[in-house]
PDB file of C-alpha atoms in Angstrom:
ATOM      1  CA  UNK A   1       0.000   0.000   0.000  1.00 51.00           C
ATOM      2  CA  UNK A   2       1.427   3.401  -0.966  1.00 56.00           C
ATOM      3  CA  UNK A   3       1.899   6.233   1.500  1.00 52.00           C
ATOM      4  CA  UNK A   4      -0.998   8.128  -0.082  1.00 53.00           C
ATOM      5  CA  UNK A   5      -3.284   5.126   0.262  1.00 48.00           C
ATOM      6  CA  UNK A   6      -2.304   4.730   3.916  1.00 43.00           C
ATOM      7  CA  UNK A   7      -3.114   8.401   4.570  1.00 48.00           C
ATOM      8  CA  UNK A   8      -6.516   8.074   2.899  1.00 42.00           C
ATOM      9  CA  UNK A   9      -7.261   4.936   4.920  1.00 47.00           C
ATOM     10  CA  UNK A  10      -6.374   6.721   8.186  1.00 52.00           C
ATOM     11  CA  UNK A  11      -8.543   9.715   7.245  1.00 49.00           C
ATOM     12  CA  UNK A  12     -11.488   7.406   6.596  1.00 49.00           C
ATOM     13  CA  UNK A  13     -11.022   5.777  10.004  1.00 54.00           C
ATOM     14  CA  UNK A  14     -10.861   9.152  11.750  1.00 49.00           C
ATOM     15  CA  UNK A  15     -14.026  10.329   9.961  1.00 47.00           C
ATOM     16  CA  UNK A  16     -15.886   7.138  10.866  1.00 48.00           C
ATOM     17  CA  UNK A  17     -14.895   7.459  14.543  1.00 55.00           C
ATOM     18  CA  UNK A  18     -15.954  11.113  14.591  1.00 47.00           C
ATOM     19  CA  UNK A  19     -19.374  10.245  13.195  1.00 41.00           C
ATOM     20  CA  UNK A  20     -19.773   7.500  15.784  1.00 41.00           C
ATOM     21  CA  UNK A  21     -18.936   9.864  18.660  1.00 40.00           C
ATOM     22  CA  UNK A  22     -21.333  12.485  17.267  1.00 41.00           C
ATOM     23  CA  UNK A  23     -24.124   9.928  17.008  1.00 41.00           C
ATOM     24  CA  UNK A  24     -23.725   9.028  20.682  1.00 40.00           C
ATOM     25  CA  UNK A  25     -24.459  12.597  21.735  1.00 48.00           C
ATOM     26  CA  UNK A  26     -27.342  13.302  19.362  1.00 47.00           C
ATOM     27  CA  UNK A  27     -30.901  12.622  20.622  1.00 47.00           C
ATOM     28  CA  UNK A  28     -32.403   9.452  19.300  1.00 45.00           C
ATOM     29  CA  UNK A  29     -35.458   9.746  17.053  1.00 42.00           C
ATOM     30  CA  UNK A  30     -37.664   8.378  19.843  1.00 40.00           C
ATOM     31  CA  UNK A  31     -36.535  11.081  22.269  1.00 43.00           C
ATOM     32  CA  UNK A  32     -37.002  13.804  19.694  1.00 48.00           C
ATOM     33  CA  UNK A  33     -40.626  12.745  19.228  1.00 72.00           C
ATOM     34  CA  UNK A  34     -41.788  12.423  22.821  1.00 89.00           C
ATOM     35  CA  UNK A  35     -45.578  12.830  22.997  1.00 95.00           C
ATOM     36  CA  UNK A  36     -47.092  16.033  24.312  1.00 97.00           C
ATOM     37  CA  UNK A  37     -47.977  15.971  28.002  1.00 98.00           C
ATOM     38  CA  UNK A  38     -51.477  17.355  28.532  1.00 98.00           C
ATOM     39  CA  UNK A  39     -53.504  17.805  31.717  1.00 98.00           C
ATOM     40  CA  UNK A  40     -57.272  18.221  31.328  1.00 98.00           C
ATOM     41  CA  UNK A  41     -59.278  20.043  34.011  1.00 98.00           C
ATOM     42  CA  UNK A  42     -62.919  20.994  34.155  1.00 98.00           C
ATOM     43  CA  UNK A  43     -66.502  19.819  34.478  1.00 98.00           C
ATOM     44  CA  UNK A  44     -68.925  17.502  32.683  1.00 97.00           C
ATOM     45  CA  UNK A  45     -68.150  19.064  29.342  1.00 98.00           C
ATOM     46  CA  UNK A  46     -64.827  17.220  29.557  1.00 98.00           C
ATOM     47  CA  UNK A  47     -66.258  13.994  30.983  1.00 98.00           C
ATOM     48  CA  UNK A  48     -69.288  13.606  28.683  1.00 98.00           C
ATOM     49  CA  UNK A  49     -69.264  10.505  26.461  1.00 97.00           C
ATOM     50  CA  UNK A  50     -66.485   8.928  28.488  1.00 96.00           C
ATOM     51  CA  UNK A  51     -68.144   5.514  28.579  1.00 92.00           C
ATOM     52  CA  UNK A  52     -68.070   5.450  24.783  1.00 89.00           C
ATOM     53  CA  UNK A  53     -64.426   6.512  24.669  1.00 94.00           C
ATOM     54  CA  UNK A  54     -65.519   9.752  23.026  1.00 96.00           C
ATOM     55  CA  UNK A  55     -64.845  12.283  25.795  1.00 98.00           C
ATOM     56  CA  UNK A  56     -62.604  15.223  24.969  1.00 98.00           C
ATOM     57  CA  UNK A  57     -59.515  13.839  26.815  1.00 98.00           C
ATOM     58  CA  UNK A  58     -59.747  10.497  24.989  1.00 98.00           C
ATOM     59  CA  UNK A  59     -60.138  12.194  21.635  1.00 98.00           C
ATOM     60  CA  UNK A  60     -57.202  14.513  22.324  1.00 98.00           C
ATOM     61  CA  UNK A  61     -55.078  11.497  23.203  1.00 98.00           C
ATOM     62  CA  UNK A  62     -55.989   9.876  19.896  1.00 97.00           C
ATOM     63  CA  UNK A  63     -55.854  12.940  17.639  1.00 97.00           C
ATOM     64  CA  UNK A  64     -52.563  14.323  18.963  1.00 97.00           C
ATOM     65  CA  UNK A  65     -50.963  11.003  19.950  1.00 97.00           C
ATOM     66  CA  UNK A  66     -50.448  12.738  23.289  1.00 97.00           C
ATOM     67  CA  UNK A  67     -49.965  11.662  26.882  1.00 98.00           C
ATOM     68  CA  UNK A  68     -53.234  12.981  28.325  1.00 98.00           C
ATOM     69  CA  UNK A  69     -54.250  12.860  31.975  1.00 98.00           C
ATOM     70  CA  UNK A  70     -57.747  14.039  32.891  1.00 98.00           C
ATOM     71  CA  UNK A  71     -58.737  15.310  36.328  1.00 98.00           C
ATOM     72  CA  UNK A  72     -62.104  16.694  35.175  1.00 98.00           C
ATOM     73  CA  UNK A  73     -65.144  15.857  37.315  1.00 98.00           C
ATOM     74  CA  UNK A  74     -68.829  16.027  36.445  1.00 97.00           C
ATOM     75  CA  UNK A  75     -70.508  18.883  38.312  1.00 96.00           C
ATOM     76  CA  UNK A  76     -67.247  20.589  39.257  1.00 98.00           C
ATOM     77  CA  UNK A  77     -67.189  24.322  39.993  1.00 97.00           C
ATOM     78  CA  UNK A  78     -64.636  26.989  40.791  1.00 98.00           C
ATOM     79  CA  UNK A  79     -66.565  28.266  43.814  1.00 95.00           C
ATOM     80  CA  UNK A  80     -66.868  25.154  45.961  1.00 95.00           C
ATOM     81  CA  UNK A  81     -66.570  25.202  49.748  1.00 91.00           C
ATOM     82  CA  UNK A  82     -66.612  21.558  50.880  1.00 94.00           C
ATOM     83  CA  UNK A  83     -62.974  20.606  51.574  1.00 94.00           C
ATOM     84  CA  UNK A  84     -62.930  16.832  51.052  1.00 93.00           C
ATOM     85  CA  UNK A  85     -64.963  16.568  47.847  1.00 94.00           C
ATOM     86  CA  UNK A  86     -63.357  19.792  46.699  1.00 95.00           C
ATOM     87  CA  UNK A  87     -59.928  18.219  47.009  1.00 94.00           C
ATOM     88  CA  UNK A  88     -61.215  15.197  45.102  1.00 94.00           C
ATOM     89  CA  UNK A  89     -61.994  17.387  42.125  1.00 96.00           C
ATOM     90  CA  UNK A  90     -65.331  19.100  42.679  1.00 97.00           C
ATOM     91  CA  UNK A  91     -63.288  22.297  42.987  1.00 98.00           C
ATOM     92  CA  UNK A  92     -61.809  22.790  39.524  1.00 98.00           C
ATOM     93  CA  UNK A  93     -58.761  24.684  40.781  1.00 98.00           C
ATOM     94  CA  UNK A  94     -57.889  21.726  43.022  1.00 97.00           C
ATOM     95  CA  UNK A  95     -57.870  19.363  40.060  1.00 98.00           C
ATOM     96  CA  UNK A  96     -54.432  20.676  39.132  1.00 98.00           C
ATOM     97  CA  UNK A  97     -51.522  18.355  39.770  1.00 96.00           C
ATOM     98  CA  UNK A  98     -47.882  19.442  39.369  1.00 95.00           C
ATOM     99  CA  UNK A  99     -46.140  17.865  36.442  1.00 91.00           C
ATOM    100  CA  UNK A 100     -44.045  18.612  33.415  1.00 94.00           C
ATOM    101  CA  UNK A 101     -47.131  19.568  31.388  1.00 97.00           C
ATOM    102  CA  UNK A 102     -46.797  21.033  27.923  1.00 98.00           C
ATOM    103  CA  UNK A 103     -50.443  22.077  27.914  1.00 98.00           C
ATOM    104  CA  UNK A 104     -53.244  22.369  30.434  1.00 98.00           C
ATOM    105  CA  UNK A 105     -56.649  22.186  28.748  1.00 98.00           C
ATOM    106  CA  UNK A 106     -59.264  23.682  31.049  1.00 98.00           C
ATOM    107  CA  UNK A 107     -62.911  24.695  31.133  1.00 98.00           C
ATOM    108  CA  UNK A 108     -65.388  25.684  33.814  1.00 98.00           C
ATOM    109  CA  UNK A 109     -67.620  28.388  35.194  1.00 97.00           C
ATOM    110  CA  UNK A 110     -70.897  27.190  33.737  1.00 95.00           C
ATOM    111  CA  UNK A 111     -71.921  25.242  36.847  1.00 95.00           C
ATOM    112  CA  UNK A 112     -71.050  28.214  39.038  1.00 95.00           C
ATOM    113  CA  UNK A 113     -73.488  30.385  37.113  1.00 94.00           C
ATOM    114  CA  UNK A 114     -76.209  27.835  36.413  1.00 88.00           C
ATOM    115  CA  UNK A 115     -76.300  26.222  39.870  1.00 84.00           C
ATOM    116  CA  UNK A 116     -74.943  29.175  41.820  1.00 76.00           C
ATOM    117  CA  UNK A 117     -77.329  31.878  40.681  1.00 79.00           C
ATOM    118  CA  UNK A 118     -79.548  30.300  38.057  1.00 79.00           C
ATOM    119  CA  UNK A 119     -78.007  32.464  35.348  1.00 82.00           C
ATOM    120  CA  UNK A 120     -80.022  35.426  36.699  1.00 81.00           C
ATOM    121  CA  UNK A 121     -78.706  38.331  38.794  1.00 81.00           C
ATOM    122  CA  UNK A 122     -75.263  36.747  38.514  1.00 90.00           C
ATOM    123  CA  UNK A 123     -73.064  39.836  38.446  1.00 92.00           C
ATOM    124  CA  UNK A 124     -71.578  39.125  41.876  1.00 93.00           C
ATOM    125  CA  UNK A 125     -70.839  35.483  41.018  1.00 95.00           C
ATOM    126  CA  UNK A 126     -69.460  36.470  37.623  1.00 96.00           C
ATOM    127  CA  UNK A 127     -67.108  38.983  39.238  1.00 97.00           C
ATOM    128  CA  UNK A 128     -65.921  36.326  41.669  1.00 97.00           C
ATOM    129  CA  UNK A 129     -65.106  34.030  38.781  1.00 98.00           C
ATOM    130  CA  UNK A 130     -63.278  36.653  36.737  1.00 98.00           C
ATOM    131  CA  UNK A 131     -63.046  40.427  36.819  1.00 98.00           C
ATOM    132  CA  UNK A 132     -63.940  42.525  33.744  1.00 98.00           C
ATOM    133  CA  UNK A 133     -60.237  43.095  33.016  1.00 98.00           C
ATOM    134  CA  UNK A 134     -59.519  39.341  33.209  1.00 98.00           C
ATOM    135  CA  UNK A 135     -56.866  39.714  35.908  1.00 98.00           C
ATOM    136  CA  UNK A 136     -58.619  38.697  39.128  1.00 98.00           C
ATOM    137  CA  UNK A 137     -60.897  35.902  40.261  1.00 98.00           C
ATOM    138  CA  UNK A 138     -61.053  32.160  40.612  1.00 98.00           C
ATOM    139  CA  UNK A 139     -60.488  31.472  36.922  1.00 98.00           C
ATOM    140  CA  UNK A 140     -57.369  33.674  36.464  1.00 98.00           C
ATOM    141  CA  UNK A 141     -55.966  32.207  39.691  1.00 98.00           C
ATOM    142  CA  UNK A 142     -56.326  28.640  38.399  1.00 98.00           C
ATOM    143  CA  UNK A 143     -54.878  29.585  35.031  1.00 98.00           C
ATOM    144  CA  UNK A 144     -51.922  31.344  36.644  1.00 98.00           C
ATOM    145  CA  UNK A 145     -51.116  28.235  38.687  1.00 97.00           C
ATOM    146  CA  UNK A 146     -50.795  26.239  35.485  1.00 97.00           C
ATOM    147  CA  UNK A 147     -48.813  28.969  33.731  1.00 97.00           C
ATOM    148  CA  UNK A 148     -46.284  29.191  36.563  1.00 96.00           C
ATOM    149  CA  UNK A 149     -45.329  25.588  35.824  1.00 94.00           C
ATOM    150  CA  UNK A 150     -44.406  26.620  32.289  1.00 95.00           C
ATOM    151  CA  UNK A 151     -47.420  24.984  30.655  1.00 97.00           C
ATOM    152  CA  UNK A 152     -49.457  26.677  27.961  1.00 98.00           C
ATOM    153  CA  UNK A 153     -53.149  26.930  28.818  1.00 98.00           C
ATOM    154  CA  UNK A 154     -56.039  26.247  26.460  1.00 98.00           C
ATOM    155  CA  UNK A 155     -59.265  27.544  27.999  1.00 98.00           C
ATOM    156  CA  UNK A 156     -62.355  26.064  26.360  1.00 98.00           C
ATOM    157  CA  UNK A 157     -65.766  27.701  26.163  1.00 98.00           C
ATOM    158  CA  UNK A 158     -69.177  26.044  26.132  1.00 97.00           C
ATOM    159  CA  UNK A 159     -71.582  24.919  23.449  1.00 95.00           C
ATOM    160  CA  UNK A 160     -74.484  27.281  22.873  1.00 92.00           C
ATOM    161  CA  UNK A 161     -78.093  26.196  22.859  1.00 88.00           C
ATOM    162  CA  UNK A 162     -79.519  25.753  19.343  1.00 90.00           C
ATOM    163  CA  UNK A 163     -82.710  27.532  20.420  1.00 86.00           C
ATOM    164  CA  UNK A 164     -84.799  24.399  20.927  1.00 82.00           C
ATOM    165  CA  UNK A 165     -85.991  24.582  24.492  1.00 79.00           C
ATOM    166  CA  UNK A 166     -82.715  23.879  26.271  1.00 83.00           C
ATOM    167  CA  UNK A 167     -82.737  24.235  30.099  1.00 84.00           C
ATOM    168  CA  UNK A 168     -79.821  26.654  29.719  1.00 81.00           C
ATOM    169  CA  UNK A 169     -81.406  28.818  27.013  1.00 82.00           C
ATOM    170  CA  UNK A 170     -81.727  31.712  29.452  1.00 82.00           C
ATOM    171  CA  UNK A 171     -78.016  31.466  30.337  1.00 87.00           C
ATOM    172  CA  UNK A 172     -76.849  32.811  26.993  1.00 88.00           C
ATOM    173  CA  UNK A 173     -76.238  36.406  28.061  1.00 91.00           C
ATOM    174  CA  UNK A 174     -74.306  35.626  31.232  1.00 93.00           C
ATOM    175  CA  UNK A 175     -72.421  32.868  29.393  1.00 93.00           C
ATOM    176  CA  UNK A 176     -71.399  35.335  26.727  1.00 95.00           C
ATOM    177  CA  UNK A 177     -70.257  37.795  29.412  1.00 96.00           C
ATOM    178  CA  UNK A 178     -68.173  35.095  31.138  1.00 97.00           C
ATOM    179  CA  UNK A 179     -66.431  34.075  27.938  1.00 98.00           C
ATOM    180  CA  UNK A 180     -65.837  37.679  26.877  1.00 98.00           C
ATOM    181  CA  UNK A 181     -63.881  38.185  30.101  1.00 98.00           C
ATOM    182  CA  UNK A 182     -61.951  34.931  29.608  1.00 98.00           C
ATOM    183  CA  UNK A 183     -61.038  36.120  26.121  1.00 98.00           C
ATOM    184  CA  UNK A 184     -59.735  39.391  27.602  1.00 98.00           C
ATOM    185  CA  UNK A 185     -57.595  37.359  30.021  1.00 98.00           C
ATOM    186  CA  UNK A 186     -56.194  35.226  27.196  1.00 98.00           C
ATOM    187  CA  UNK A 187     -55.191  38.240  25.108  1.00 97.00           C
ATOM    188  CA  UNK A 188     -52.898  39.437  27.905  1.00 97.00           C
ATOM    189  CA  UNK A 189     -50.677  36.345  27.819  1.00 97.00           C
ATOM    190  CA  UNK A 190     -49.337  34.634  24.704  1.00 96.00           C
ATOM    191  CA  UNK A 191     -49.285  31.390  26.705  1.00 97.00           C
ATOM    192  CA  UNK A 192     -53.083  31.351  27.048  1.00 98.00           C
ATOM    193  CA  UNK A 193     -55.507  30.575  24.227  1.00 98.00           C
ATOM    194  CA  UNK A 194     -59.271  30.805  24.454  1.00 98.00           C
ATOM    195  CA  UNK A 195     -61.142  28.310  22.282  1.00 98.00           C
ATOM    196  CA  UNK A 196     -64.675  29.539  21.705  1.00 98.00           C
ATOM    197  CA  UNK A 197     -67.421  27.103  20.748  1.00 97.00           C
ATOM    198  CA  UNK A 198     -70.074  29.814  20.544  1.00 95.00           C
ATOM    199  CA  UNK A 199     -70.474  29.534  16.773  1.00 95.00           C
ATOM    200  CA  UNK A 200     -70.182  25.761  16.516  1.00 96.00           C
ATOM    201  CA  UNK A 201     -73.828  24.708  16.861  1.00 95.00           C
ATOM    202  CA  UNK A 202     -76.102  25.748  13.970  1.00 95.00           C
ATOM    203  CA  UNK A 203     -79.477  27.126  15.032  1.00 92.00           C
ATOM    204  CA  UNK A 204     -82.012  24.341  15.207  1.00 93.00           C
ATOM    205  CA  UNK A 205     -79.424  21.543  15.106  1.00 95.00           C
ATOM    206  CA  UNK A 206     -79.807  19.096  18.009  1.00 95.00           C
ATOM    207  CA  UNK A 207     -77.025  16.759  16.891  1.00 97.00           C
ATOM    208  CA  UNK A 208     -74.226  18.508  18.829  1.00 97.00           C
ATOM    209  CA  UNK A 209     -76.048  18.020  22.141  1.00 96.00           C
ATOM    210  CA  UNK A 210     -76.968  15.001  24.223  1.00 96.00           C
ATOM    211  CA  UNK A 211     -80.638  14.274  24.949  1.00 94.00           C
ATOM    212  CA  UNK A 212     -80.597  16.696  27.915  1.00 94.00           C
ATOM    213  CA  UNK A 213     -79.725  19.548  25.528  1.00 93.00           C
ATOM    214  CA  UNK A 214     -76.998  20.677  27.950  1.00 93.00           C
ATOM    215  CA  UNK A 215     -74.049  18.340  27.488  1.00 96.00           C
ATOM    216  CA  UNK A 216     -72.294  17.529  24.220  1.00 97.00           C
ATOM    217  CA  UNK A 217     -73.170  14.472  22.170  1.00 97.00           C
ATOM    218  CA  UNK A 218     -70.286  12.383  20.786  1.00 98.00           C
ATOM    219  CA  UNK A 219     -70.492  14.629  17.715  1.00 98.00           C
ATOM    220  CA  UNK A 220     -70.271  17.715  19.925  1.00 98.00           C
ATOM    221  CA  UNK A 221     -67.278  16.372  21.838  1.00 98.00           C
ATOM    222  CA  UNK A 222     -65.521  15.473  18.598  1.00 98.00           C
ATOM    223  CA  UNK A 223     -66.149  18.904  17.064  1.00 98.00           C
ATOM    224  CA  UNK A 224     -64.883  20.660  20.200  1.00 98.00           C
ATOM    225  CA  UNK A 225     -61.805  18.438  20.338  1.00 98.00           C
ATOM    226  CA  UNK A 226     -60.992  19.325  16.751  1.00 98.00           C
ATOM    227  CA  UNK A 227     -60.857  23.009  17.689  1.00 98.00           C
ATOM    228  CA  UNK A 228     -58.811  22.343  20.818  1.00 98.00           C
ATOM    229  CA  UNK A 229     -56.313  20.175  18.940  1.00 98.00           C
ATOM    230  CA  UNK A 230     -55.930  22.823  16.254  1.00 97.00           C
ATOM    231  CA  UNK A 231     -55.244  25.487  18.888  1.00 97.00           C
ATOM    232  CA  UNK A 232     -52.504  23.280  20.318  1.00 98.00           C
ATOM    233  CA  UNK A 233     -50.995  22.687  16.869  1.00 96.00           C
ATOM    234  CA  UNK A 234     -51.028  26.425  16.166  1.00 94.00           C
ATOM    235  CA  UNK A 235     -49.053  27.102  19.348  1.00 90.00           C
ATOM    236  CA  UNK A 236     -46.541  24.358  18.558  1.00 77.00           C
ATOM    237  CA  UNK A 237     -45.668  25.928  15.176  1.00 61.00           C
TER     238      UNK A 237
END
């Protein structure tokens, strides 16, 4: 073997060893594609259709191939005084669990208004939930807890009645006021997104609601999940 050939052979060996060392320090493809870590908090909007595997958390897990943990509880509220059941999740704020969450998907406030004041003369309860400037109240406090962990927050609104005799038909105005304030809160922090569902149900269309005309049907849960998933994808870009 000539001297030049020996030099070329040595250079090839050095290059191969360098590539091997570099490969050891680069993240593996599996690590680079770790699934998103998502915590879901809220009320029956998040738990509806769970027995059919069609609740929002299950659909998010499937659509985003994410690691989703749900702490949502049917009937949960932000203003809830009983300590034991509150700690078990009836108090939405207490559903939060520390973790390395990428996103916290949250809803709530509807039960506070519907059961707390019947959606009438609710100004005091509304102010307790969230102030007009979106900075104070039970909802901003819960959101801030999640944000302090570094997680992005997706706050989800409620379905609207299609105008067909729903028990919550009279809640429209106070519901709109609640979500307007949540939207104000979200605009003050790039790490918070408000996902409105106010325009999702066509007038006269019962198919997005369950038989009680309050909770989402599987179709309603799927349509809401689609919007939530898209909001998460938009933030990831």
